[in-house]
Every structure is written in C-alpha cells, then in structure tokens.
C-alpha cells in the first residue's frame, strides 16, 4: 500500500486536559458549518472529534490519516480535534448528526443508545481478542446493515472502528480479586444500560459519567473505581488517583468511526476511494500500535506507582455469564452475536 505513515508520536506520557466546548470553538464550528461543502478553493475540511489525548493510538493513527489525505486527495482534508475539545462523546454524536462536525470516534455504548442492536458488540465475552474483534467489525457481511442503520434516523454512517482493547477494573481503594471486593463501590461506567448492569455483575454499583470527568471523579471520591484499558488508564493519568489495577478483562471494548451521511455521500467516487483507502490503512495501523502502546502504558503507570494484579477469573466469568441472556433479546441481536462468535478461532487453536 502506498502510504507513508508518519510515526512521529511523542514518548508516551499522560497529559491532563480539560474537556468542554469553549464558546469560540462552537462559534468557529458553526460558521464553518454554514459554508457550503467544497466551496472556495475546492477543498473540504472534515472536522473529526476525539476524546483521547495526542499520545493515544487513536489520535496518532487519525493524525496520520489526516497527513495521508493532504498528500493524496485533491479535495478532502481531515482536522482531528482531540481531548474532547468539541465536547464529550454524547455531544459529538449530536454534532455529527446535525453536520456541525463531520466525523467522530465514539464508543459502541453511545451507538447502543440509538440502536440497541449495537449493544451486541459491547457485550462481555463476544470478542475473544483484538484480532477477532477487528475481523468481525470490518466484515461487511456481518456489519453492513448495522452500520447503515442510523442513516435515515440520525444522518450517521458507521465506517468501522478501533479496538479499545481488553477492559479491566481499577480502584482507588485497593486490589480487587473477586466480585465481593467491589461490594459497595461506585464504579464509573460509560453511559449505557448494559454497562450499568455490567458494573453490578462485577460486584459494584454503576455510575455513568463522561470520560473527561473521570479523573476528577476518582480524585474527589465521587466514584471509587472505573474500568478501561491500560492505554487510557495511563494517557488520562487515572493511575495517579486510582493506583490499583485488577485484570478482570471483562470485555474487549470497541470504538466506531462515524461520519455525517450527507457529507459521505457528497464525495465524488474518486475522493471517496482515497478516503476509504486511507481509513482502511488507519484502522490497520491502530491495531498494530495497540499492543505496543499497551506495553508502554503499563510500564509508565507502574513507574508512576500503579500496581497490577490478577483476579479470580472463574468468579468473574460466573458473574458476567447472565448478561447475554438479559440483553440479547431480538432475532437481529442474536444473529449478530452468532455471526461474531462464529468468526472466533476454535478454542485450542491458540490462546490469544
Ligand atoms: C475508552 C474508549 C473511549 C471511551 C472511554 C470511556 O478509552 O476508547 O472511546 O470514551 O473508554 O470509558 O468512556
């Protein structure tokens, strides 16, 4: 593939940043949104909202896509806004739907709130590992209808996604080995009914909260624990305030790239081909970066005082076992679940 990937990422190091949508940003976006697409010098700049910091693999891969478009496309430019500068994911979803922003990376939990079929891919144990997940979510035979399902209702098309890696619990209070250790703890979860039920299954009480509020939430004791991957744990600095990481590995999380459907449809065939080729290379690069940056994140958090421990896996397996039955209730959900499971490597052919 003809693609010069700019691997100029900074050394991993967390960065605190503040969420929020400054009035000036909103104003600029609204003004820009009023300009007809493709007007002026013939170029269209797509604004892409991200809630991660610049040292997160999602920003690195998206920034490289932006460079790729500048080098390969006559018309389309991509401008990545990290750190929730355009708002938290729930707002970003609205901005893309209304066309004020063009694209966003949003967690699967956000889409589950628009179409409950998406919750299948947010389930514990649906994906065995990152490779299995990437294979399923970029297979149009499995995901074609799902990814087009928000076009009429919300003017949003899903183009594919990035892994969130395996998510585990971390706490301000001490190591967790069994669900009983989380008894009475408030666990921050993403804004989703499934996630609230999952926190309960893990042994605590789910408190939905936007990602950008979590550092302060942990620091001030509004919540006692949270769950995420090591990369976000490190790049958000959460290890500083919740230094006990426990490998519950309760699910392999998923982020989606969403785009305003009208914007996507306004691309010429030639521009769309360049755009899609760039995106395909971007999610492949992200998956490659994931493992490497996870190792760096663990080392960085450990150096910063975090402790990582294993858990009683069987106890957590038992606790999470009932969720699929409670939440997978329609034939479409069951089909998606079965298709995802059918794509898994048979057990015994490799552990990873
Ligand atoms: C991960 C994921 C984000 C999500 C976050 C969260 O970091 O990549 O998209 O917002 O988890 O827990 O909210």
PDB file of N, CA and C in Angstrom, residues 180-280:
ATOM      1  N   UNK A 180     -16.759  -9.778  45.136  1.00  0.00           N
ATOM      2  CA  UNK A 180     -17.060  -9.307  46.515  1.00  0.00           C
ATOM      3  C   UNK A 180     -16.180  -8.115  46.890  1.00  0.00           C
ATOM      4  N   UNK A 181     -15.008  -8.065  46.329  1.00  0.00           N
ATOM      5  CA  UNK A 181     -14.108  -6.946  46.672  1.00  0.00           C
ATOM      6  C   UNK A 181     -14.649  -5.598  46.190  1.00  0.00           C
ATOM      7  N   UNK A 182     -15.594  -5.629  45.259  1.00  0.00           N
ATOM      8  CA  UNK A 182     -16.163  -4.367  44.759  1.00  0.00           C
ATOM      9  C   UNK A 182     -17.491  -4.037  45.441  1.00  0.00           C
ATOM     10  N   UNK A 183     -17.851  -4.855  46.392  1.00  0.00           N
ATOM     11  CA  UNK A 183     -19.131  -4.647  47.072  1.00  0.00           C
ATOM     12  C   UNK A 183     -19.186  -3.245  47.689  1.00  0.00           C
ATOM     13  N   UNK A 184     -20.242  -2.512  47.366  1.00  0.00           N
ATOM     14  CA  UNK A 184     -20.395  -1.166  47.942  1.00  0.00           C
ATOM     15  C   UNK A 184     -19.620  -0.095  47.186  1.00  0.00           C
ATOM     16  N   UNK A 185     -18.851  -0.480  46.169  1.00  0.00           N
ATOM     17  CA  UNK A 185     -18.059   0.519  45.430  1.00  0.00           C
ATOM     18  C   UNK A 185     -18.849   1.103  44.266  1.00  0.00           C
ATOM     19  N   UNK A 186     -18.681   2.402  44.089  1.00  0.00           N
ATOM     20  CA  UNK A 186     -19.267   3.035  42.902  1.00  0.00           C
ATOM     21  C   UNK A 186     -18.250   2.940  41.772  1.00  0.00           C
ATOM     22  N   UNK A 187     -18.672   2.271  40.706  1.00  0.00           N
ATOM     23  CA  UNK A 187     -17.780   2.088  39.553  1.00  0.00           C
ATOM     24  C   UNK A 187     -18.252   3.000  38.434  1.00  0.00           C
ATOM     25  N   UNK A 188     -17.371   3.878  37.975  1.00  0.00           N
ATOM     26  CA  UNK A 188     -17.757   4.713  36.825  1.00  0.00           C
ATOM     27  C   UNK A 188     -17.876   3.820  35.600  1.00  0.00           C
ATOM     28  N   UNK A 189     -19.000   3.983  34.880  1.00  0.00           N
ATOM     29  CA  UNK A 189     -19.164   3.275  33.612  1.00  0.00           C
ATOM     30  C   UNK A 189     -19.549   4.269  32.535  1.00  0.00           C
ATOM     31  N   UNK A 190     -19.475   3.818  31.291  1.00  0.00           N
ATOM     32  CA  UNK A 190     -19.946   4.632  30.175  1.00  0.00           C
ATOM     33  C   UNK A 190     -21.469   4.724  30.256  1.00  0.00           C
ATOM     34  N   UNK A 191     -22.015   5.676  29.516  1.00  0.00           N
ATOM     35  CA  UNK A 191     -23.447   5.943  29.616  1.00  0.00           C
ATOM     36  C   UNK A 191     -24.232   4.883  28.841  1.00  0.00           C
ATOM     37  N   UNK A 192     -24.472   3.756  29.479  1.00  0.00           N
ATOM     38  CA  UNK A 192     -25.217   2.681  28.826  1.00  0.00           C
ATOM     39  C   UNK A 192     -25.838   1.773  29.880  1.00  0.00           C
ATOM     40  N   UNK A 193     -27.050   1.319  29.552  1.00  0.00           N
ATOM     41  CA  UNK A 193     -27.760   0.438  30.485  1.00  0.00           C
ATOM     42  C   UNK A 193     -26.990  -0.868  30.688  1.00  0.00           C
ATOM     43  N   UNK A 194     -26.466  -1.379  29.575  1.00  0.00           N
ATOM     44  CA  UNK A 194     -25.684  -2.611  29.664  1.00  0.00           C
ATOM     45  C   UNK A 194     -24.488  -2.424  30.600  1.00  0.00           C
ATOM     46  N   UNK A 195     -23.829  -1.262  30.488  1.00  0.00           N
ATOM     47  CA  UNK A 195     -22.660  -1.027  31.341  1.00  0.00           C
ATOM     48  C   UNK A 195     -23.028  -0.901  32.812  1.00  0.00           C
ATOM     49  N   UNK A 196     -24.190  -0.346  33.094  1.00  0.00           N
ATOM     50  CA  UNK A 196     -24.635  -0.252  34.489  1.00  0.00           C
ATOM     51  C   UNK A 196     -24.870  -1.667  35.034  1.00  0.00           C
ATOM     52  N   UNK A 197     -25.506  -2.498  34.231  1.00  0.00           N
ATOM     53  CA  UNK A 197     -25.748  -3.883  34.661  1.00  0.00           C
ATOM     54  C   UNK A 197     -24.425  -4.638  34.794  1.00  0.00           C
ATOM     55  N   UNK A 198     -23.499  -4.324  33.917  1.00  0.00           N
ATOM     56  CA  UNK A 198     -22.194  -4.994  33.972  1.00  0.00           C
ATOM     57  C   UNK A 198     -21.459  -4.642  35.273  1.00  0.00           C
ATOM     58  N   UNK A 199     -21.536  -3.369  35.682  1.00  0.00           N
ATOM     59  CA  UNK A 199     -20.877  -2.953  36.935  1.00  0.00           C
ATOM     60  C   UNK A 199     -21.467  -3.713  38.114  1.00  0.00           C
ATOM     61  N   UNK A 200     -22.768  -3.905  38.036  1.00  0.00           N
ATOM     62  CA  UNK A 200     -23.432  -4.647  39.115  1.00  0.00           C
ATOM     63  C   UNK A 200     -22.944  -6.103  39.123  1.00  0.00           C
ATOM     64  N   UNK A 201     -22.847  -6.678  37.916  1.00  0.00           N
ATOM     65  CA  UNK A 201     -22.348  -8.061  37.837  1.00  0.00           C
ATOM     66  C   UNK A 201     -20.908  -8.149  38.347  1.00  0.00           C
ATOM     67  N   UNK A 202     -20.133  -7.106  38.102  1.00  0.00           N
ATOM     68  CA  UNK A 202     -18.742  -7.110  38.571  1.00  0.00           C
ATOM     69  C   UNK A 202     -18.662  -6.971  40.090  1.00  0.00           C
ATOM     70  N   UNK A 203     -19.776  -6.613  40.711  1.00  0.00           N
ATOM     71  CA  UNK A 203     -19.815  -6.578  42.168  1.00  0.00           C
ATOM     72  C   UNK A 203     -20.098  -5.225  42.776  1.00  0.00           C
ATOM     73  N   UNK A 204     -20.119  -4.159  41.941  1.00  0.00           N
ATOM     74  CA  UNK A 204     -20.307  -2.817  42.483  1.00  0.00           C
ATOM     75  C   UNK A 204     -21.594  -2.180  42.007  1.00  0.00           C
ATOM     76  N   UNK A 205     -21.609  -0.830  42.018  1.00  0.00           N
ATOM     77  CA  UNK A 205     -22.768  -0.084  41.533  1.00  0.00           C
ATOM     78  C   UNK A 205     -22.292   0.832  40.412  1.00  0.00           C
ATOM     79  N   UNK A 206     -22.951   0.756  39.255  1.00  0.00           N
ATOM     80  CA  UNK A 206     -22.521   1.531  38.088  1.00  0.00           C
ATOM     81  C   UNK A 206     -22.930   2.990  38.187  1.00  0.00           C
ATOM     82  N   UNK A 207     -21.962   3.879  37.956  1.00  0.00           N
ATOM     83  CA  UNK A 207     -22.260   5.319  37.903  1.00  0.00           C
ATOM     84  C   UNK A 207     -21.861   5.830  36.522  1.00  0.00           C
ATOM     85  N   UNK A 208     -22.846   6.090  35.631  1.00  0.00           N
ATOM     86  CA  UNK A 208     -22.483   6.583  34.298  1.00  0.00           C
ATOM     87  C   UNK A 208     -21.897   8.000  34.385  1.00  0.00           C
ATOM     88  N   UNK A 209     -20.877   8.236  33.608  1.00  0.00           N
ATOM     89  CA  UNK A 209     -20.187   9.533  33.664  1.00  0.00           C
ATOM     90  C   UNK A 209     -19.406   9.710  32.365  1.00  0.00           C
ATOM     91  N   UNK A 210     -19.284  10.943  31.874  1.00  0.00           N
ATOM     92  CA  UNK A 210     -18.484  11.176  30.666  1.00  0.00           C
ATOM     93  C   UNK A 210     -17.012  10.927  30.987  1.00  0.00           C
ATOM     94  N   UNK A 211     -16.310  10.487  29.985  1.00  0.00           N
ATOM     95  CA  UNK A 211     -14.902  10.105  30.136  1.00  0.00           C
ATOM     96  C   UNK A 211     -14.065  11.253  30.715  1.00  0.00           C
ATOM     97  N   UNK A 212     -14.276  12.451  30.185  1.00  0.00           N
ATOM     98  CA  UNK A 212     -13.463  13.596  30.592  1.00  0.00           C
ATOM     99  C   UNK A 212     -13.658  14.031  32.039  1.00  0.00           C
ATOM    100  N   UNK A 213     -14.688  13.534  32.694  1.00  0.00           N
ATOM    101  CA  UNK A 213     -14.950  13.920  34.082  1.00  0.00           C
ATOM    102  C   UNK A 213     -14.312  12.935  35.060  1.00  0.00           C
ATOM    103  N   UNK A 214     -13.783  11.851  34.517  1.00  0.00           N
ATOM    104  CA  UNK A 214     -13.450  10.727  35.398  1.00  0.00           C
ATOM    105  C   UNK A 214     -12.253  10.986  36.299  1.00  0.00           C
ATOM    106  N   UNK A 215     -11.242  11.675  35.800  1.00  0.00           N
ATOM    107  CA  UNK A 215     -10.066  11.914  36.650  1.00  0.00           C
ATOM    108  C   UNK A 215     -10.514  12.604  37.941  1.00  0.00           C
ATOM    109  N   UNK A 216     -11.282  13.653  37.791  1.00  0.00           N
ATOM    110  CA  UNK A 216     -11.763  14.399  38.964  1.00  0.00           C
ATOM    111  C   UNK A 216     -12.713  13.547  39.785  1.00  0.00           C
ATOM    112  N   UNK A 217     -13.523  12.742  39.101  1.00  0.00           N
ATOM    113  CA  UNK A 217     -14.470  11.873  39.804  1.00  0.00           C
ATOM    114  C   UNK A 217     -13.759  10.898  40.736  1.00  0.00           C
ATOM    115  N   UNK A 218     -12.643  10.344  40.246  1.00  0.00           N
ATOM    116  CA  UNK A 218     -11.870   9.415  41.073  1.00  0.00           C
ATOM    117  C   UNK A 218     -11.141  10.173  42.185  1.00  0.00           C
ATOM    118  N   UNK A 219     -10.599  11.302  41.815  1.00  0.00           N
ATOM    119  CA  UNK A 219      -9.809  12.083  42.768  1.00  0.00           C
ATOM    120  C   UNK A 219     -10.656  12.570  43.942  1.00  0.00           C
ATOM    121  N   UNK A 220     -11.887  12.977  43.616  1.00  0.00           N
ATOM    122  CA  UNK A 220     -12.739  13.567  44.655  1.00  0.00           C
ATOM    123  C   UNK A 220     -13.553  12.511  45.394  1.00  0.00           C
ATOM    124  N   UNK A 221     -13.491  11.251  44.934  1.00  0.00           N
ATOM    125  CA  UNK A 221     -14.247  10.197  45.603  1.00  0.00           C
ATOM    126  C   UNK A 221     -15.709  10.112  45.169  1.00  0.00           C
ATOM    127  N   UNK A 222     -16.093  10.830  44.104  1.00  0.00           N
ATOM    128  CA  UNK A 222     -17.450  10.667  43.569  1.00  0.00           C
ATOM    129  C   UNK A 222     -17.637   9.217  43.112  1.00  0.00           C
ATOM    130  N   UNK A 223     -16.573   8.640  42.571  1.00  0.00           N
ATOM    131  CA  UNK A 223     -16.575   7.198  42.290  1.00  0.00           C
ATOM    132  C   UNK A 223     -15.332   6.573  42.933  1.00  0.00           C
ATOM    133  N   UNK A 224     -15.424   5.265  43.201  1.00  0.00           N
ATOM    134  CA  UNK A 224     -14.314   4.559  43.856  1.00  0.00           C
ATOM    135  C   UNK A 224     -13.477   3.781  42.853  1.00  0.00           C
ATOM    136  N   UNK A 225     -14.062   3.524  41.715  1.00  0.00           N
ATOM    137  CA  UNK A 225     -13.391   2.649  40.752  1.00  0.00           C
ATOM    138  C   UNK A 225     -13.878   3.001  39.355  1.00  0.00           C
ATOM    139  N   UNK A 226     -13.203   2.427  38.361  1.00  0.00           N
ATOM    140  CA  UNK A 226     -13.608   2.612  36.962  1.00  0.00           C
ATOM    141  C   UNK A 226     -13.132   1.382  36.216  1.00  0.00           C
ATOM    142  N   UNK A 227     -13.392   1.354  34.913  1.00  0.00           N
ATOM    143  CA  UNK A 227     -12.899   0.225  34.112  1.00  0.00           C
ATOM    144  C   UNK A 227     -12.542   0.758  32.743  1.00  0.00           C
ATOM    145  N   UNK A 228     -11.405   0.312  32.251  1.00  0.00           N
ATOM    146  CA  UNK A 228     -10.949   0.756  30.939  1.00  0.00           C
ATOM    147  C   UNK A 228      -9.766  -0.098  30.512  1.00  0.00           C
ATOM    148  N   UNK A 229      -9.087   0.340  29.438  1.00  0.00           N
ATOM    149  CA  UNK A 229      -7.867  -0.349  29.018  1.00  0.00           C
ATOM    150  C   UNK A 229      -6.656   0.364  29.627  1.00  0.00           C
ATOM    151  N   UNK A 230      -5.499  -0.280  29.548  1.00  0.00           N
ATOM    152  CA  UNK A 230      -4.293   0.289  30.161  1.00  0.00           C
ATOM    153  C   UNK A 230      -3.891   1.601  29.478  1.00  0.00           C
ATOM    154  N   UNK A 231      -4.178   1.698  28.168  1.00  0.00           N
ATOM    155  CA  UNK A 231      -3.729   2.886  27.423  1.00  0.00           C
ATOM    156  C   UNK A 231      -4.448   4.140  27.936  1.00  0.00           C
ATOM    157  N   UNK A 232      -5.763   4.043  28.080  1.00  0.00           N
ATOM    158  CA  UNK A 232      -6.496   5.206  28.606  1.00  0.00           C
ATOM    159  C   UNK A 232      -6.167   5.438  30.077  1.00  0.00           C
ATOM    160  N   UNK A 233      -5.980   4.354  30.810  1.00  0.00           N
ATOM    161  CA  UNK A 233      -5.608   4.456  32.237  1.00  0.00           C
ATOM    162  C   UNK A 233      -4.356   5.318  32.371  1.00  0.00           C
ATOM    163  N   UNK A 234      -3.431   5.098  31.443  1.00  0.00           N
ATOM    164  CA  UNK A 234      -2.169   5.836  31.520  1.00  0.00           C
ATOM    165  C   UNK A 234      -2.281   7.227  30.884  1.00  0.00           C
ATOM    166  N   UNK A 235      -2.806   7.289  29.660  1.00  0.00           N
ATOM    167  CA  UNK A 235      -2.786   8.583  28.965  1.00  0.00           C
ATOM    168  C   UNK A 235      -3.701   9.613  29.640  1.00  0.00           C
ATOM    169  N   UNK A 236      -4.686   9.144  30.386  1.00  0.00           N
ATOM    170  CA  UNK A 236      -5.552  10.076  31.123  1.00  0.00           C
ATOM    171  C   UNK A 236      -5.018  10.358  32.529  1.00  0.00           C
ATOM    172  N   UNK A 237      -3.962   9.662  32.920  1.00  0.00           N
ATOM    173  CA  UNK A 237      -3.392   9.872  34.257  1.00  0.00           C
ATOM    174  C   UNK A 237      -4.229   9.285  35.382  1.00  0.00           C
ATOM    175  N   UNK A 238      -5.148   8.393  35.069  1.00  0.00           N
ATOM    176  CA  UNK A 238      -6.024   7.849  36.125  1.00  0.00           C
ATOM    177  C   UNK A 238      -5.242   7.037  37.164  1.00  0.00           C
ATOM    178  N   UNK A 239      -4.107   6.479  36.740  1.00  0.00           N
ATOM    179  CA  UNK A 239      -3.295   5.679  37.687  1.00  0.00           C
ATOM    180  C   UNK A 239      -2.834   6.527  38.873  1.00  0.00           C
ATOM    181  N   UNK A 240      -2.773   7.824  38.660  1.00  0.00           N
ATOM    182  CA  UNK A 240      -2.315   8.702  39.756  1.00  0.00           C
ATOM    183  C   UNK A 240      -3.310   8.722  40.909  1.00  0.00           C
ATOM    184  N   UNK A 241      -4.581   8.576  40.568  1.00  0.00           N
ATOM    185  CA  UNK A 241      -5.615   8.690  41.603  1.00  0.00           C
ATOM    186  C   UNK A 241      -6.297   7.351  41.915  1.00  0.00           C
ATOM    187  N   UNK A 242      -6.060   6.360  41.066  1.00  0.00           N
ATOM    188  CA  UNK A 242      -6.643   5.025  41.295  1.00  0.00           C
ATOM    189  C   UNK A 242      -5.563   3.992  40.967  1.00  0.00           C
ATOM    190  N   UNK A 243      -4.628   3.788  41.891  1.00  0.00           N
ATOM    191  CA  UNK A 243      -3.418   3.041  41.528  1.00  0.00           C
ATOM    192  C   UNK A 243      -3.538   1.514  41.549  1.00  0.00           C
ATOM    193  N   UNK A 244      -4.727   0.980  41.796  1.00  0.00           N
ATOM    194  CA  UNK A 244      -4.870  -0.487  41.876  1.00  0.00           C
ATOM    195  C   UNK A 244      -5.585  -1.006  40.639  1.00  0.00           C
ATOM    196  N   UNK A 245      -4.834  -1.630  39.770  1.00  0.00           N
ATOM    197  CA  UNK A 245      -5.399  -2.185  38.522  1.00  0.00           C
ATOM    198  C   UNK A 245      -5.567  -3.685  38.694  1.00  0.00           C
ATOM    199  N   UNK A 246      -6.762  -4.201  38.406  1.00  0.00           N
ATOM    200  CA  UNK A 246      -7.035  -5.637  38.575  1.00  0.00           C
ATOM    201  C   UNK A 246      -7.548  -6.204  37.256  1.00  0.00           C
ATOM    202  N   UNK A 247      -6.889  -7.256  36.775  1.00  0.00           N
ATOM    203  CA  UNK A 247      -7.162  -7.771  35.430  1.00  0.00           C
ATOM    204  C   UNK A 247      -8.452  -8.581  35.346  1.00  0.00           C
ATOM    205  N   UNK A 248      -9.590  -7.905  35.414  1.00  0.00           N
ATOM    206  CA  UNK A 248     -10.867  -8.593  35.222  1.00  0.00           C
ATOM    207  C   UNK A 248     -11.085  -8.944  33.745  1.00  0.00           C
ATOM    208  N   UNK A 249     -10.421  -8.198  32.833  1.00  0.00           N
ATOM    209  CA  UNK A 249     -10.556  -8.460  31.383  1.00  0.00           C
ATOM    210  C   UNK A 249     -12.006  -8.777  31.022  1.00  0.00           C
ATOM    211  N   UNK A 250     -12.929  -7.939  31.471  1.00  0.00           N
ATOM    212  CA  UNK A 250     -14.335  -8.335  31.327  1.00  0.00           C
ATOM    213  C   UNK A 250     -14.887  -8.165  29.918  1.00  0.00           C
ATOM    214  N   UNK A 251     -14.275  -7.322  29.116  1.00  0.00           N
ATOM    215  CA  UNK A 251     -14.713  -7.273  27.713  1.00  0.00           C
ATOM    216  C   UNK A 251     -13.646  -6.626  26.853  1.00  0.00           C
ATOM    217  N   UNK A 252     -13.728  -6.877  25.534  1.00  0.00           N
ATOM    218  CA  UNK A 252     -12.876  -6.168  24.576  1.00  0.00           C
ATOM    219  C   UNK A 252     -13.740  -5.048  24.003  1.00  0.00           C
ATOM    220  N   UNK A 253     -13.383  -3.826  24.359  1.00  0.00           N
ATOM    221  CA  UNK A 253     -14.229  -2.671  24.009  1.00  0.00           C
ATOM    222  C   UNK A 253     -14.030  -2.218  22.571  1.00  0.00           C
ATOM    223  N   UNK A 254     -14.961  -1.418  22.098  1.00  0.00           N
ATOM    224  CA  UNK A 254     -14.973  -1.045  20.687  1.00  0.00           C
ATOM    225  C   UNK A 254     -15.344   0.425  20.506  1.00  0.00           C
ATOM    226  N   UNK A 255     -14.539   1.137  19.735  1.00  0.00           N
ATOM    227  CA  UNK A 255     -14.865   2.494  19.298  1.00  0.00           C
ATOM    228  C   UNK A 255     -15.234   2.454  17.822  1.00  0.00           C
ATOM    229  N   UNK A 256     -16.165   3.327  17.415  1.00  0.00           N
ATOM    230  CA  UNK A 256     -16.540   3.400  15.999  1.00  0.00           C
ATOM    231  C   UNK A 256     -16.124   4.741  15.417  1.00  0.00           C
ATOM    232  N   UNK A 257     -15.823   4.716  14.118  1.00  0.00           N
ATOM    233  CA  UNK A 257     -15.694   5.976  13.378  1.00  0.00           C
ATOM    234  C   UNK A 257     -17.052   6.252  12.742  1.00  0.00           C
ATOM    235  N   UNK A 258     -17.642   7.374  13.101  1.00  0.00           N
ATOM    236  CA  UNK A 258     -18.926   7.748  12.490  1.00  0.00           C
ATOM    237  C   UNK A 258     -18.729   8.998  11.634  1.00  0.00           C
ATOM    238  N   UNK A 259     -19.566   9.098  10.594  1.00  0.00           N
ATOM    239  CA  UNK A 259     -19.496  10.259   9.699  1.00  0.00           C
ATOM    240  C   UNK A 259     -20.915  10.703   9.364  1.00  0.00           C
ATOM    241  N   UNK A 260     -21.084  11.987   9.165  1.00  0.00           N
ATOM    242  CA  UNK A 260     -22.366  12.523   8.715  1.00  0.00           C
ATOM    243  C   UNK A 260     -22.661  11.943   7.326  1.00  0.00           C
ATOM    244  N   UNK A 261     -23.832  11.333   7.179  1.00  0.00           N
ATOM    245  CA  UNK A 261     -24.143  10.594   5.947  1.00  0.00           C
ATOM    246  C   UNK A 261     -24.141  11.502   4.716  1.00  0.00           C
ATOM    247  N   UNK A 262     -24.675  12.716   4.867  1.00  0.00           N
ATOM    248  CA  UNK A 262     -24.694  13.617   3.702  1.00  0.00           C
ATOM    249  C   UNK A 262     -23.284  13.985   3.269  1.00  0.00           C
ATOM    250  N   UNK A 263     -22.431  14.196   4.246  1.00  0.00           N
ATOM    251  CA  UNK A 263     -21.044  14.537   3.920  1.00  0.00           C
ATOM    252  C   UNK A 263     -20.403  13.367   3.164  1.00  0.00           C
ATOM    253  N   UNK A 264     -20.627  12.165   3.644  1.00  0.00           N
ATOM    254  CA  UNK A 264     -20.053  10.992   2.973  1.00  0.00           C
ATOM    255  C   UNK A 264     -20.571  10.889   1.541  1.00  0.00           C
ATOM    256  N   UNK A 265     -21.882  11.089   1.394  1.00  0.00           N
ATOM    257  CA  UNK A 265     -22.474  10.950   0.065  1.00  0.00           C
ATOM    258  C   UNK A 265     -22.093  12.082  -0.880  1.00  0.00           C
ATOM    259  N   UNK A 266     -21.585  13.165  -0.336  1.00  0.00           N
ATOM    260  CA  UNK A 266     -21.212  14.287  -1.204  1.00  0.00           C
ATOM    261  C   UNK A 266     -19.837  14.072  -1.854  1.00  0.00           C
ATOM    262  N   UNK A 267     -19.108  13.047  -1.407  1.00  0.00           N
ATOM    263  CA  UNK A 267     -17.784  12.819  -2.008  1.00  0.00           C
ATOM    264  C   UNK A 267     -17.929  12.222  -3.407  1.00  0.00           C
ATOM    265  N   UNK A 268     -17.074  12.666  -4.304  1.00  0.00           N
ATOM    266  CA  UNK A 268     -17.064  12.050  -5.638  1.00  0.00           C
ATOM    267  C   UNK A 268     -16.525  10.617  -5.495  1.00  0.00           C
ATOM    268  N   UNK A 269     -16.735   9.800  -6.488  1.00  0.00           N
ATOM    269  CA  UNK A 269     -16.254   8.415  -6.410  1.00  0.00           C
ATOM    270  C   UNK A 269     -14.748   8.377  -6.177  1.00  0.00           C
ATOM    271  N   UNK A 270     -14.047   9.255  -6.894  1.00  0.00           N
ATOM    272  CA  UNK A 270     -12.582   9.238  -6.779  1.00  0.00           C
ATOM    273  C   UNK A 270     -12.163   9.654  -5.376  1.00  0.00           C
ATOM    274  N   UNK A 271     -12.786  10.701  -4.839  1.00  0.00           N
ATOM    275  CA  UNK A 271     -12.407  11.162  -3.500  1.00  0.00           C
ATOM    276  C   UNK A 271     -12.787  10.130  -2.441  1.00  0.00           C
ATOM    277  N   UNK A 272     -13.921   9.508  -2.664  1.00  0.00           N
ATOM    278  CA  UNK A 272     -14.343   8.506  -1.681  1.00  0.00           C
ATOM    279  C   UNK A 272     -13.384   7.315  -1.660  1.00  0.00           C
ATOM    280  N   UNK A 273     -12.863   6.972  -2.825  1.00  0.00           N
ATOM    281  CA  UNK A 273     -11.918   5.849  -2.880  1.00  0.00           C
ATOM    282  C   UNK A 273     -10.653   6.182  -2.078  1.00  0.00           C
ATOM    283  N   UNK A 274     -10.147   7.398  -2.232  1.00  0.00           N
ATOM    284  CA  UNK A 274      -8.937   7.797  -1.485  1.00  0.00           C
ATOM    285  C   UNK A 274      -9.237   7.812   0.013  1.00  0.00           C
ATOM    286  N   UNK A 275     -10.397   8.366   0.328  1.00  0.00           N
ATOM    287  CA  UNK A 275     -10.820   8.473   1.727  1.00  0.00           C
ATOM    288  C   UNK A 275     -10.911   7.085   2.368  1.00  0.00           C
ATOM    289  N   UNK A 276     -11.542   6.158   1.669  1.00  0.00           N
ATOM    290  CA  UNK A 276     -11.729   4.820   2.244  1.00  0.00           C
ATOM    291  C   UNK A 276     -10.415   4.045   2.315  1.00  0.00           C
ATOM    292  N   UNK A 277      -9.563   4.258   1.333  1.00  0.00           N
ATOM    293  CA  UNK A 277      -8.268   3.583   1.383  1.00  0.00           C
ATOM    294  C   UNK A 277      -7.472   4.103   2.591  1.00  0.00           C
ATOM    295  N   UNK A 278      -7.537   5.405   2.793  1.00  0.00           N
ATOM    296  CA  UNK A 278      -6.844   5.997   3.945  1.00  0.00           C
ATOM    297  C   UNK A 278      -7.401   5.473   5.255  1.00  0.00           C
ATOM    298  N   UNK A 279      -8.714   5.365   5.338  1.00  0.00           N
ATOM    299  CA  UNK A 279      -9.318   4.864   6.582  1.00  0.00           C
ATOM    300  C   UNK A 279      -8.926   3.405   6.832  1.00  0.00           C
ATOM    301  N   UNK A 280      -8.919   2.597   5.746  1.00  0.00           N
ATOM    302  CA  UNK A 280      -8.556   1.181   5.924  1.00  0.00           C
ATOM    303  C   UNK A 280      -7.137   1.075   6.485  1.00  0.00           C
TER     304      UNK A 280
END
